[in-house]
PDB file of C-alpha atoms and ligand atoms in Angstrom:
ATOM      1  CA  UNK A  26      -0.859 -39.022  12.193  1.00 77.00           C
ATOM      2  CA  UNK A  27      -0.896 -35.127  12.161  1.00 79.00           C
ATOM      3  CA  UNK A  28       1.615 -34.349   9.221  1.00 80.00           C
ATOM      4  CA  UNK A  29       3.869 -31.355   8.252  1.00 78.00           C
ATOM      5  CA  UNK A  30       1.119 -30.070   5.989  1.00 75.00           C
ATOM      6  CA  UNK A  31      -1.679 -30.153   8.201  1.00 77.00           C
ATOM      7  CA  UNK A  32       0.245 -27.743  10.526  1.00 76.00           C
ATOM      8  CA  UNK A  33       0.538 -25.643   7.837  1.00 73.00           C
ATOM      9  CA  UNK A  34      -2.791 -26.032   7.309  1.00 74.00           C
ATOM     10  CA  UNK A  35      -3.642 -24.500  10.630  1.00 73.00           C
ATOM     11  CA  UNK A  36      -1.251 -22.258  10.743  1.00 69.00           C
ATOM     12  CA  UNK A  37      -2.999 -20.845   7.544  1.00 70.00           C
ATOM     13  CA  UNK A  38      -6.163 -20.902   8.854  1.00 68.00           C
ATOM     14  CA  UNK A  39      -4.979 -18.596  11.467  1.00 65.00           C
ATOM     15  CA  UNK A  40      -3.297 -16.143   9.966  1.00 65.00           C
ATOM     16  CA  UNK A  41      -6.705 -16.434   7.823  1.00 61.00           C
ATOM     17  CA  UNK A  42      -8.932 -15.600  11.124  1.00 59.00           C
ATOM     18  CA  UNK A  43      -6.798 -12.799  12.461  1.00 57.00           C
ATOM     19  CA  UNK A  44      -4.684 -14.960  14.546  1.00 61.00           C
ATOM     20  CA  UNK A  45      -1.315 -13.960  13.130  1.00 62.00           C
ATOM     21  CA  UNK A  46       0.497 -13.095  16.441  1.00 60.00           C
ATOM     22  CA  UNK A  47       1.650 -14.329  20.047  1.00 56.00           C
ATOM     23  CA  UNK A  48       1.372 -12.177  22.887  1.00 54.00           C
ATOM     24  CA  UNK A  49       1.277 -14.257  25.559  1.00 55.00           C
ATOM     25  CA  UNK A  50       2.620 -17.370  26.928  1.00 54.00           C
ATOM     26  CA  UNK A  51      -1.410 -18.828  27.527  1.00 61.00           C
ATOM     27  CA  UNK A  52      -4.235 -18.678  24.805  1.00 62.00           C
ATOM     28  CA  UNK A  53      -6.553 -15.576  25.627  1.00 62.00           C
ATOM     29  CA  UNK A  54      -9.692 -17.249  24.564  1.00 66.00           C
ATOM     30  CA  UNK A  55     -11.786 -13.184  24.246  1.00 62.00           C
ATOM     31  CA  UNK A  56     -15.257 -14.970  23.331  1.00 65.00           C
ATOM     32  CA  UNK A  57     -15.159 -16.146  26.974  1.00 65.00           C
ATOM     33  CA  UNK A  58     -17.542 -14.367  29.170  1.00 63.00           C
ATOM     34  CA  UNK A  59     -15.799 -12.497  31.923  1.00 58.00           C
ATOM     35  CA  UNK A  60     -15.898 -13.516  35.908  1.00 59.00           C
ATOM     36  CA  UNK A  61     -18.408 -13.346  37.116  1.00 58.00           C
ATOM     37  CA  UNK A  62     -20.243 -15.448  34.660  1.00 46.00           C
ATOM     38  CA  UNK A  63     -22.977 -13.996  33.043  1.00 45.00           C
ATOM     39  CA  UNK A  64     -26.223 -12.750  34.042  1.00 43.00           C
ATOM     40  CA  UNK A  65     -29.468 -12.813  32.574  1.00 38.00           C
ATOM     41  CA  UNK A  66     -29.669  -9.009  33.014  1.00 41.00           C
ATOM     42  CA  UNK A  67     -26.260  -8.785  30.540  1.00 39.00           C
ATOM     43  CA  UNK A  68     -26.656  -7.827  26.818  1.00 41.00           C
ATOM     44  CA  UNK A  69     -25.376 -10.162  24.381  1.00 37.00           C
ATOM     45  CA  UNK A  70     -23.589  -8.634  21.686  1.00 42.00           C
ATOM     46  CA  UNK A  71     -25.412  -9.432  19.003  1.00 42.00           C
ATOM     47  CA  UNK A  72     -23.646  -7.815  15.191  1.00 44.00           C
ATOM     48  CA  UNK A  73     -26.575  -8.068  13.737  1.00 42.00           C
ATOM     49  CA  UNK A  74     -28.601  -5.469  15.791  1.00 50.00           C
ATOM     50  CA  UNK A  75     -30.116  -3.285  14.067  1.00 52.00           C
ATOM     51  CA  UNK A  76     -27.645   0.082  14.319  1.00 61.00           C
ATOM     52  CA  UNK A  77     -28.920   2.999  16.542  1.00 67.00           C
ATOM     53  CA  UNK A  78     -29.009   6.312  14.775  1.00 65.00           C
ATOM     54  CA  UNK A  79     -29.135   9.854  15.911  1.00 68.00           C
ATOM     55  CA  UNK A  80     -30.138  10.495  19.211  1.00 75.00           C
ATOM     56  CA  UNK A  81     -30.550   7.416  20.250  1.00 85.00           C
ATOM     57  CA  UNK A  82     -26.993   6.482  19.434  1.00 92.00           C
ATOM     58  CA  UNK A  83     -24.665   6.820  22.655  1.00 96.00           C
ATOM     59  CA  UNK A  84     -22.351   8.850  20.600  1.00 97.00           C
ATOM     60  CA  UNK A  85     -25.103  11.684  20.477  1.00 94.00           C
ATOM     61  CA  UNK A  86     -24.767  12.501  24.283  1.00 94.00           C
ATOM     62  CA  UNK A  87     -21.006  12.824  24.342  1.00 97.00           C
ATOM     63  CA  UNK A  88     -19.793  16.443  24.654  1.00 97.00           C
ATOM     64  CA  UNK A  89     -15.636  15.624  24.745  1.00 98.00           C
ATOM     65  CA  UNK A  90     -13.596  13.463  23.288  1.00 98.00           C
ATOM     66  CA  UNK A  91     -12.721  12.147  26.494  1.00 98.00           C
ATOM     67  CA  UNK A  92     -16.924  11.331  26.650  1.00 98.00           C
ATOM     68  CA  UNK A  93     -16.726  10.007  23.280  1.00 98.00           C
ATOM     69  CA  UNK A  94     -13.783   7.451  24.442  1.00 98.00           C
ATOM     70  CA  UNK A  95     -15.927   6.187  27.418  1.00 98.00           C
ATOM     71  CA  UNK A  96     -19.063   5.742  25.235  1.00 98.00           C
ATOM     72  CA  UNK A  97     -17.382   3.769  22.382  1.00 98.00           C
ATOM     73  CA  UNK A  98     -15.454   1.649  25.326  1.00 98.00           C
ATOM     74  CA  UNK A  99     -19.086   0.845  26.837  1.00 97.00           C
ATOM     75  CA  UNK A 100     -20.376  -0.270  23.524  1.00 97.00           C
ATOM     76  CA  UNK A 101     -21.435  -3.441  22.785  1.00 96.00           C
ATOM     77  CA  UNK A 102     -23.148  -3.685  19.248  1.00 95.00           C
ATOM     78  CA  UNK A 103     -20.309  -4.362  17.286  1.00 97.00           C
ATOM     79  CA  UNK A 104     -18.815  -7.369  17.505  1.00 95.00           C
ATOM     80  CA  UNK A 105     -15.897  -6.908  16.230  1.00 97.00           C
ATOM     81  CA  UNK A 106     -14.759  -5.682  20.235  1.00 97.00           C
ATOM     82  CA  UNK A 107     -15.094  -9.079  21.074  1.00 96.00           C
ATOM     83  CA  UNK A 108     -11.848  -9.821  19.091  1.00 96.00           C
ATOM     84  CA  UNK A 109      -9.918  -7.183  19.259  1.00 97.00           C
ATOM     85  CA  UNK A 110      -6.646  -6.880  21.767  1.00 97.00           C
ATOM     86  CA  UNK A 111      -7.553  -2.522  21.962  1.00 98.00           C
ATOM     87  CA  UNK A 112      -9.540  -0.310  21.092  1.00 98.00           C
ATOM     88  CA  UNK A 113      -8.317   2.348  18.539  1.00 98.00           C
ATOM     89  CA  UNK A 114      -9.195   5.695  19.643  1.00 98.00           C
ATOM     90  CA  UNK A 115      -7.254   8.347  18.093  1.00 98.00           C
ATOM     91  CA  UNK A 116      -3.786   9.867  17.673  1.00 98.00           C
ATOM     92  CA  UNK A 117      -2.448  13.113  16.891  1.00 98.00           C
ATOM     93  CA  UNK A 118      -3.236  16.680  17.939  1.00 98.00           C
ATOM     94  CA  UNK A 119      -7.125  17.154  18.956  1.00 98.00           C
ATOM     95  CA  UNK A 120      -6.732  21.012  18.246  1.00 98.00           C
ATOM     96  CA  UNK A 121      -5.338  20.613  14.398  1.00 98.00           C
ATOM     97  CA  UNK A 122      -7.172  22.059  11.689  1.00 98.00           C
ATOM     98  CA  UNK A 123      -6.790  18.969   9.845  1.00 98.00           C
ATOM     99  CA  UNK A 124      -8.332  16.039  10.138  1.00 98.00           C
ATOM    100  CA  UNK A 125      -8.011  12.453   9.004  1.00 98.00           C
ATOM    101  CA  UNK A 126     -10.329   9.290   8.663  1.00 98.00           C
ATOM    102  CA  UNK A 127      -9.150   5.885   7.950  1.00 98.00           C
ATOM    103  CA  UNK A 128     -10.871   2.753   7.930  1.00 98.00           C
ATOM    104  CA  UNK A 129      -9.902   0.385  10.267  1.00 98.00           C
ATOM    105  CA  UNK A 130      -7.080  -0.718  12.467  1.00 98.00           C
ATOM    106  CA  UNK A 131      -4.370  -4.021  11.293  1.00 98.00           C
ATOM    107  CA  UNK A 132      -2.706  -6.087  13.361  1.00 97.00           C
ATOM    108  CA  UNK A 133       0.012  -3.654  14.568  1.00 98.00           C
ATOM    109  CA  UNK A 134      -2.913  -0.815  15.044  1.00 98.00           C
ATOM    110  CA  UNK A 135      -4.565  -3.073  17.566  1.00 98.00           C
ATOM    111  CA  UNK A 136      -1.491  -3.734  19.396  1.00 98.00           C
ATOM    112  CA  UNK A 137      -0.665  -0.462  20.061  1.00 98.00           C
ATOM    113  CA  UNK A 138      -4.128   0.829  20.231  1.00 98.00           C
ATOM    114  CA  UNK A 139      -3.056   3.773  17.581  1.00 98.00           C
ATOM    115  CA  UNK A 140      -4.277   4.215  14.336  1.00 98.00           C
ATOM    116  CA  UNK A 141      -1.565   3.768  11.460  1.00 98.00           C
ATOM    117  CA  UNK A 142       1.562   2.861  13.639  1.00 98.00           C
ATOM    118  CA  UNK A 143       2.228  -0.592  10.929  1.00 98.00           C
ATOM    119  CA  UNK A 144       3.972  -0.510   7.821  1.00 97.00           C
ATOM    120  CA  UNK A 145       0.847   1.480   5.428  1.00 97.00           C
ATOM    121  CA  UNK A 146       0.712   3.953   8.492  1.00 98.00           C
ATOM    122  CA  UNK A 147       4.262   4.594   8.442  1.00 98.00           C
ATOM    123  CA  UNK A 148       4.334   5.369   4.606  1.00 98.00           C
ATOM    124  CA  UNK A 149       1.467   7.443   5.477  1.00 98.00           C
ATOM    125  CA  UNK A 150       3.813   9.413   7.583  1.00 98.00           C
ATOM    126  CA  UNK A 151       6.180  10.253   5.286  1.00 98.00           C
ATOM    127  CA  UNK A 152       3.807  11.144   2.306  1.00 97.00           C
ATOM    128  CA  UNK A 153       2.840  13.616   5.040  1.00 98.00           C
ATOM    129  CA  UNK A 154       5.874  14.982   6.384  1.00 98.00           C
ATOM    130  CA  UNK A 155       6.507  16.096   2.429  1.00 97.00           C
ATOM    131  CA  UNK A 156       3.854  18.719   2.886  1.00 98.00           C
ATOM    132  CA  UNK A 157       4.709  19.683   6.504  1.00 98.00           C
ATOM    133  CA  UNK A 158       2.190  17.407   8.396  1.00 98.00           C
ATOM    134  CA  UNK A 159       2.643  15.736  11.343  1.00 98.00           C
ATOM    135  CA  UNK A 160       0.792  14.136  13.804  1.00 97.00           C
ATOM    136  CA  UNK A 161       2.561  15.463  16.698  1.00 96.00           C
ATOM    137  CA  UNK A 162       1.899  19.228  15.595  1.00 97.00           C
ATOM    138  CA  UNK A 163      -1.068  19.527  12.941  1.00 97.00           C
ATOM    139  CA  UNK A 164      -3.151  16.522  12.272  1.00 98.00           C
ATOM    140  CA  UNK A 165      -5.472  14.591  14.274  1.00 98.00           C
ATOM    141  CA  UNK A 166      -5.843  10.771  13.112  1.00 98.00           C
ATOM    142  CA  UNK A 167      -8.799   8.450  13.441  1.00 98.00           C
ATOM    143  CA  UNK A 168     -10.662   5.540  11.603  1.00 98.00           C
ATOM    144  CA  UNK A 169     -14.526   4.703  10.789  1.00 98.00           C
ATOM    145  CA  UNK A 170     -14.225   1.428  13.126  1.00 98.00           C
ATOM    146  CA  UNK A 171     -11.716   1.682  16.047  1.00 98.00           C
ATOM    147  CA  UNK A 172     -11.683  -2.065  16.258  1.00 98.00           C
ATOM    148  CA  UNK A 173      -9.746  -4.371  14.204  1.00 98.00           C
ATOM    149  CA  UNK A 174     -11.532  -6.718  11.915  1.00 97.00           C
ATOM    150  CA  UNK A 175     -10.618  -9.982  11.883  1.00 96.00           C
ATOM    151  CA  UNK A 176      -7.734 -11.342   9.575  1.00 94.00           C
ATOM    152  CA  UNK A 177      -7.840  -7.541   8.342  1.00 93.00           C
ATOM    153  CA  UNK A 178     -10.800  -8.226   6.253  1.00 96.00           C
ATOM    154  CA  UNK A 179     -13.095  -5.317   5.253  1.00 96.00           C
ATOM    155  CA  UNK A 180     -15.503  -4.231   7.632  1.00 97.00           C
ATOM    156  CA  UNK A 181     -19.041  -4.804   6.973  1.00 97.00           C
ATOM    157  CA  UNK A 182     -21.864  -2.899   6.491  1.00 97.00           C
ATOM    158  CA  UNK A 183     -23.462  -3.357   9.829  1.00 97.00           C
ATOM    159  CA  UNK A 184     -20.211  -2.954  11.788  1.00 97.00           C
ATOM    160  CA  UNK A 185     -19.848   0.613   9.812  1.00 98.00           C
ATOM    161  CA  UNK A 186     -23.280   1.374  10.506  1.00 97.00           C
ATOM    162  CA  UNK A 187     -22.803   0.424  14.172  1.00 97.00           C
ATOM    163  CA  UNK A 188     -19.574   2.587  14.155  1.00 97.00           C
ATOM    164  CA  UNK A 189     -20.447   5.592  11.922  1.00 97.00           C
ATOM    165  CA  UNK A 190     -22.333   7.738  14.842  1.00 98.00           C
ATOM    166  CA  UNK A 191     -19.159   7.627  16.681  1.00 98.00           C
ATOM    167  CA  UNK A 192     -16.418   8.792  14.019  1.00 98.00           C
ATOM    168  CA  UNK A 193     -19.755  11.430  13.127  1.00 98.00           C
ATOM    169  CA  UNK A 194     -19.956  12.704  16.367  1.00 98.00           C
ATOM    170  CA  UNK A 195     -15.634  12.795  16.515  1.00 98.00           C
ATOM    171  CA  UNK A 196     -15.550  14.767  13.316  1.00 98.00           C
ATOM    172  CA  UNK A 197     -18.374  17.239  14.685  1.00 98.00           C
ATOM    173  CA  UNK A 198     -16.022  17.757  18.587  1.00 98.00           C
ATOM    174  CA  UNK A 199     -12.664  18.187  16.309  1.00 98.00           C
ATOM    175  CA  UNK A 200     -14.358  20.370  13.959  1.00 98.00           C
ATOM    176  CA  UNK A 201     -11.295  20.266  11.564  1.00 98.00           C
ATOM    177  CA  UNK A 202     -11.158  23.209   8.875  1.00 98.00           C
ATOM    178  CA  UNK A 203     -10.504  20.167   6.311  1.00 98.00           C
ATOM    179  CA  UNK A 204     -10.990  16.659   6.558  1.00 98.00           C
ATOM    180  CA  UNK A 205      -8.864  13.939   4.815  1.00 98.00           C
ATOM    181  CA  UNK A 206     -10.835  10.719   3.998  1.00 98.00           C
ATOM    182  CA  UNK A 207      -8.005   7.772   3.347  1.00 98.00           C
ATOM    183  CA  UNK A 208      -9.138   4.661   1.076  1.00 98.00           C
ATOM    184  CA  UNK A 209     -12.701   4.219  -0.281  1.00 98.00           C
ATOM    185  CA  UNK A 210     -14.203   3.069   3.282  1.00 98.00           C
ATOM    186  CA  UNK A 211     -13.753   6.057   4.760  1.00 98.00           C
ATOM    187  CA  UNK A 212     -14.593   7.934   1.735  1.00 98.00           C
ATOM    188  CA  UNK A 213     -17.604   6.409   0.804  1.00 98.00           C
ATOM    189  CA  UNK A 214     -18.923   6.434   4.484  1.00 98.00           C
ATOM    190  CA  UNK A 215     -18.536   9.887   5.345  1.00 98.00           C
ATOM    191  CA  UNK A 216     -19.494  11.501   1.617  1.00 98.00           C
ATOM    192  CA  UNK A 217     -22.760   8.778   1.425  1.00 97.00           C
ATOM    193  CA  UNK A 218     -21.958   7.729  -1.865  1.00 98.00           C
ATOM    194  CA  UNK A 219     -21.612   3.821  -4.028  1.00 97.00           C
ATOM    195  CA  UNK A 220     -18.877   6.204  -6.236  1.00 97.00           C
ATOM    196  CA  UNK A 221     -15.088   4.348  -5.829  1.00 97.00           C
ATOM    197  CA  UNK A 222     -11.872   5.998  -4.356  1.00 98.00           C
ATOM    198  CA  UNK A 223     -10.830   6.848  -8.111  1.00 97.00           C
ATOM    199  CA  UNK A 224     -13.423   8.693  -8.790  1.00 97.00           C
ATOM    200  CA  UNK A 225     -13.615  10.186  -5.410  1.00 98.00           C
ATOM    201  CA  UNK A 226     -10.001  11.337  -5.040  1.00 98.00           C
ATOM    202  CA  UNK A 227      -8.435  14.709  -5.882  1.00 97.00           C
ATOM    203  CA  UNK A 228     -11.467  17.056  -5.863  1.00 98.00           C
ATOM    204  CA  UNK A 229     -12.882  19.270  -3.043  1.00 98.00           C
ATOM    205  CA  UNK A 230     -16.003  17.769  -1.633  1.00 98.00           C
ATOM    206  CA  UNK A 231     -18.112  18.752   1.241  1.00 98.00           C
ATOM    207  CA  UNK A 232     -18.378  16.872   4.628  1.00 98.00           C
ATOM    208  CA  UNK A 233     -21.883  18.289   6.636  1.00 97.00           C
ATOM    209  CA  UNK A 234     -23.462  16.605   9.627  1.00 97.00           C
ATOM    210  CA  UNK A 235     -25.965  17.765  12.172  1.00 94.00           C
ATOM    211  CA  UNK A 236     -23.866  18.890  14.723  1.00 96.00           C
ATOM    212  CA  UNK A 237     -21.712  20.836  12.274  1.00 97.00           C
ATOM    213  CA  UNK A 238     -22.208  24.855  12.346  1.00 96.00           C
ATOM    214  CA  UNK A 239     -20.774  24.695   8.630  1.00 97.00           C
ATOM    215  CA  UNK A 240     -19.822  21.943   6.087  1.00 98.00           C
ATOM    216  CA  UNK A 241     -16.150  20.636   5.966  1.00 98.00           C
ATOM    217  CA  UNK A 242     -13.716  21.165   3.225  1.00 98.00           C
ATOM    218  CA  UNK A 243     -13.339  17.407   2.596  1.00 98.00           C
ATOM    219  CA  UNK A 244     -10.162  15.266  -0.011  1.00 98.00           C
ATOM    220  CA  UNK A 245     -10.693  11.587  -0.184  1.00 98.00           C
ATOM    221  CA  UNK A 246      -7.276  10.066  -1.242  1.00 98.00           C
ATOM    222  CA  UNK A 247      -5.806   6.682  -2.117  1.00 98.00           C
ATOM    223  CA  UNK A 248      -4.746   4.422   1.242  1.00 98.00           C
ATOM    224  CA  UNK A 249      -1.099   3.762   1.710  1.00 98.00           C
ATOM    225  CA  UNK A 250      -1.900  -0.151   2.036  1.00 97.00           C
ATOM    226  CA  UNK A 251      -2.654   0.368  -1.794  1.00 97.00           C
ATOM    227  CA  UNK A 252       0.095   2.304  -2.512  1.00 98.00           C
ATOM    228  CA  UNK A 253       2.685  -0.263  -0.991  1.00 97.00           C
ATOM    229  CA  UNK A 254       0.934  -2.785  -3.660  1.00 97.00           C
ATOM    230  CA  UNK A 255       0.503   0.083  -6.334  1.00 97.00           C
ATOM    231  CA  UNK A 256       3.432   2.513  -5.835  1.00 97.00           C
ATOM    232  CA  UNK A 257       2.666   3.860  -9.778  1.00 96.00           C
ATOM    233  CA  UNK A 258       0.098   5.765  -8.089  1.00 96.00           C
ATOM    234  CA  UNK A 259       1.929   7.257  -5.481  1.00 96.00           C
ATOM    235  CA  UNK A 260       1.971  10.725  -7.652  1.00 97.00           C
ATOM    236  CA  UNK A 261      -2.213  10.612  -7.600  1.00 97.00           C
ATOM    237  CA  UNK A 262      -1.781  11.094  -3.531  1.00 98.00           C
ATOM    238  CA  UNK A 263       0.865  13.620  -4.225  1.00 97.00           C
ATOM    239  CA  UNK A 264      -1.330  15.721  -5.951  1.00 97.00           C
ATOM    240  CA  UNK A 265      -3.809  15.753  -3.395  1.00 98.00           C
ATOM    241  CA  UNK A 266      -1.241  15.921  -0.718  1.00 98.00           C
ATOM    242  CA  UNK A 267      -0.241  19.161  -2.846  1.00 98.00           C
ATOM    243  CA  UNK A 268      -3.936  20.530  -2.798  1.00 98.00           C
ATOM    244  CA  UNK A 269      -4.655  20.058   0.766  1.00 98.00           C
ATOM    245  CA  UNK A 270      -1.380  22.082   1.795  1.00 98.00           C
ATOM    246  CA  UNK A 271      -2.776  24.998  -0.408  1.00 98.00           C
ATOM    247  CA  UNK A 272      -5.969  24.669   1.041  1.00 98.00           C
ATOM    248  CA  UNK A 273      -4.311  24.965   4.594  1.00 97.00           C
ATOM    249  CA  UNK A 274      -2.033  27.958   3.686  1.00 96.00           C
ATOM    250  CA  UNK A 275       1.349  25.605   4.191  1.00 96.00           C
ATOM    251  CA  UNK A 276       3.787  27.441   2.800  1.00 95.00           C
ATOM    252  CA  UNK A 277       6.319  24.400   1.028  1.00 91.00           C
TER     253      UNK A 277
HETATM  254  N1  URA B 306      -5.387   1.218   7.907  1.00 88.13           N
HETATM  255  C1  URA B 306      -6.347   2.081   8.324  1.00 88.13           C
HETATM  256  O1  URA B 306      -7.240   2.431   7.554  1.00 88.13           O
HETATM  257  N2  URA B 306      -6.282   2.540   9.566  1.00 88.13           N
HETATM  258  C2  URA B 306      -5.314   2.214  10.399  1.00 88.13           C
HETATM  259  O2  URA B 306      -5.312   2.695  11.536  1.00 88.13           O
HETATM  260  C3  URA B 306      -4.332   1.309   9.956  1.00 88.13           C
HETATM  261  C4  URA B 306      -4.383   0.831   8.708  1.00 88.13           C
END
């Protein structure tokens, strides 16, 4: 006899895998191939690939962002597109001088297909609006994997590697005057480096890549998810907050 606890159980062990909404009246089972069934002449996606870099990566041809969109939409070496509902592109203005780089999207990001529309992204709006930032007017918003991982785990180290031409190649058609890296994904990513967010956080550091004329005044800073469980260090993204609006000439 099924008992009370073994639906609990389950219901666990979906909010565990990422299943922690309904959207539809049917189960979408997304690991199905699409009609018409599949060819021999079809790719697999296979995660463990090994990633393409440089030119070889699609992300290398793409001369707009509208290009870049298309290219990341016809990819099919991460797997984690398999289980996402959207793909999370970008918000914000594309012709801001400031730029920001998250990780990944949650469950509301992949919904929407936005980048930090939930509750962290929200808190993340505010901490901005207190130095005069917004994404309607003068940031542009993106993350190192535009598809939700499962169950919000971490992404891995071949999905970023599969994923880190793309956000490269966004960085280098923005072309922000200063970047903002949010959370030590993102920061250790972009700035190559094993050193954690702590350390990271609150100095200038410089963001170069081969399609860059110059490097890019680059702050990594502490993610709101953290904050919402650490709000004692709240003051730690103020000050950076604080730096990057001097570096910007923001008058406050
Ligand atoms: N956290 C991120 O890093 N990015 C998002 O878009 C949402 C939450």
């Amino acid at each position: 006899m099924v008992t009370r606890k073994d639906l609990t159980d389950l219901l666990r062990w979906h909010q565990e895998i990422g299943v922690d909404a309904i959207v539809m009246n049917e189960p979408n089972n997304r690991m199905k191939p699409a009609a018409p069934p599949v060819v021999t002449t079809v790719k697999p996606v296979i995660s463990s690939m090994p990633a393409q870099h440089g030119s070889t990566h699609p992300a290398s041809a793409c001369q707009t962002l509208d290009e870049l969109k298309d290219a990341m939409a016809n990819f099919n070496q991460c797997s984690l597109k398999t289980t996402a509902m959207n793909m999370v592109f970008s918000d914000g203005n594309p012709k801001a001088s400031i730029m920001l780089v998250g990780e990944a999207p949650g469950a509301d990001e992949d919904k929407q297909g936005l980048p930090f529309v939930g509750l962290s992204g929200q808190l993340l709006d505010r901490m901005l609006a207190t130095v005069k930032l917004s994404r309607k007017e003068n940031i542009y918003i993106t993350n190192i994997i535009p598809w939700r991982p499962p169950g919000n785990r971490p992404p891995t180290t071949a999905e970023i590697a599969a994923c880190q031409p793309f956000v490269e190649r966004h960085i280098e058609l923005i072309n922000p005057k200063i970047l903002i890296l949010i959370g030590g994904v993102a920061a250790k990513t972009l700035l190559n480096t094993t050193e954690g967010i702590v350390r990271l956080r609150g100095t200038w550091r410089s963001y170069q890549s081969a399609g860059l004329s110059q490097p890019i005044k680059t702050m990594a800073t502490l993610h709101p998810a953290y904050l919402m469980r650490s709000p004692g260090q709240k003051a730690m993204v103020w000050r950076d907050l604080l730096s990057i609006a001097k570096e910007a000439n923001i008058a406050l």
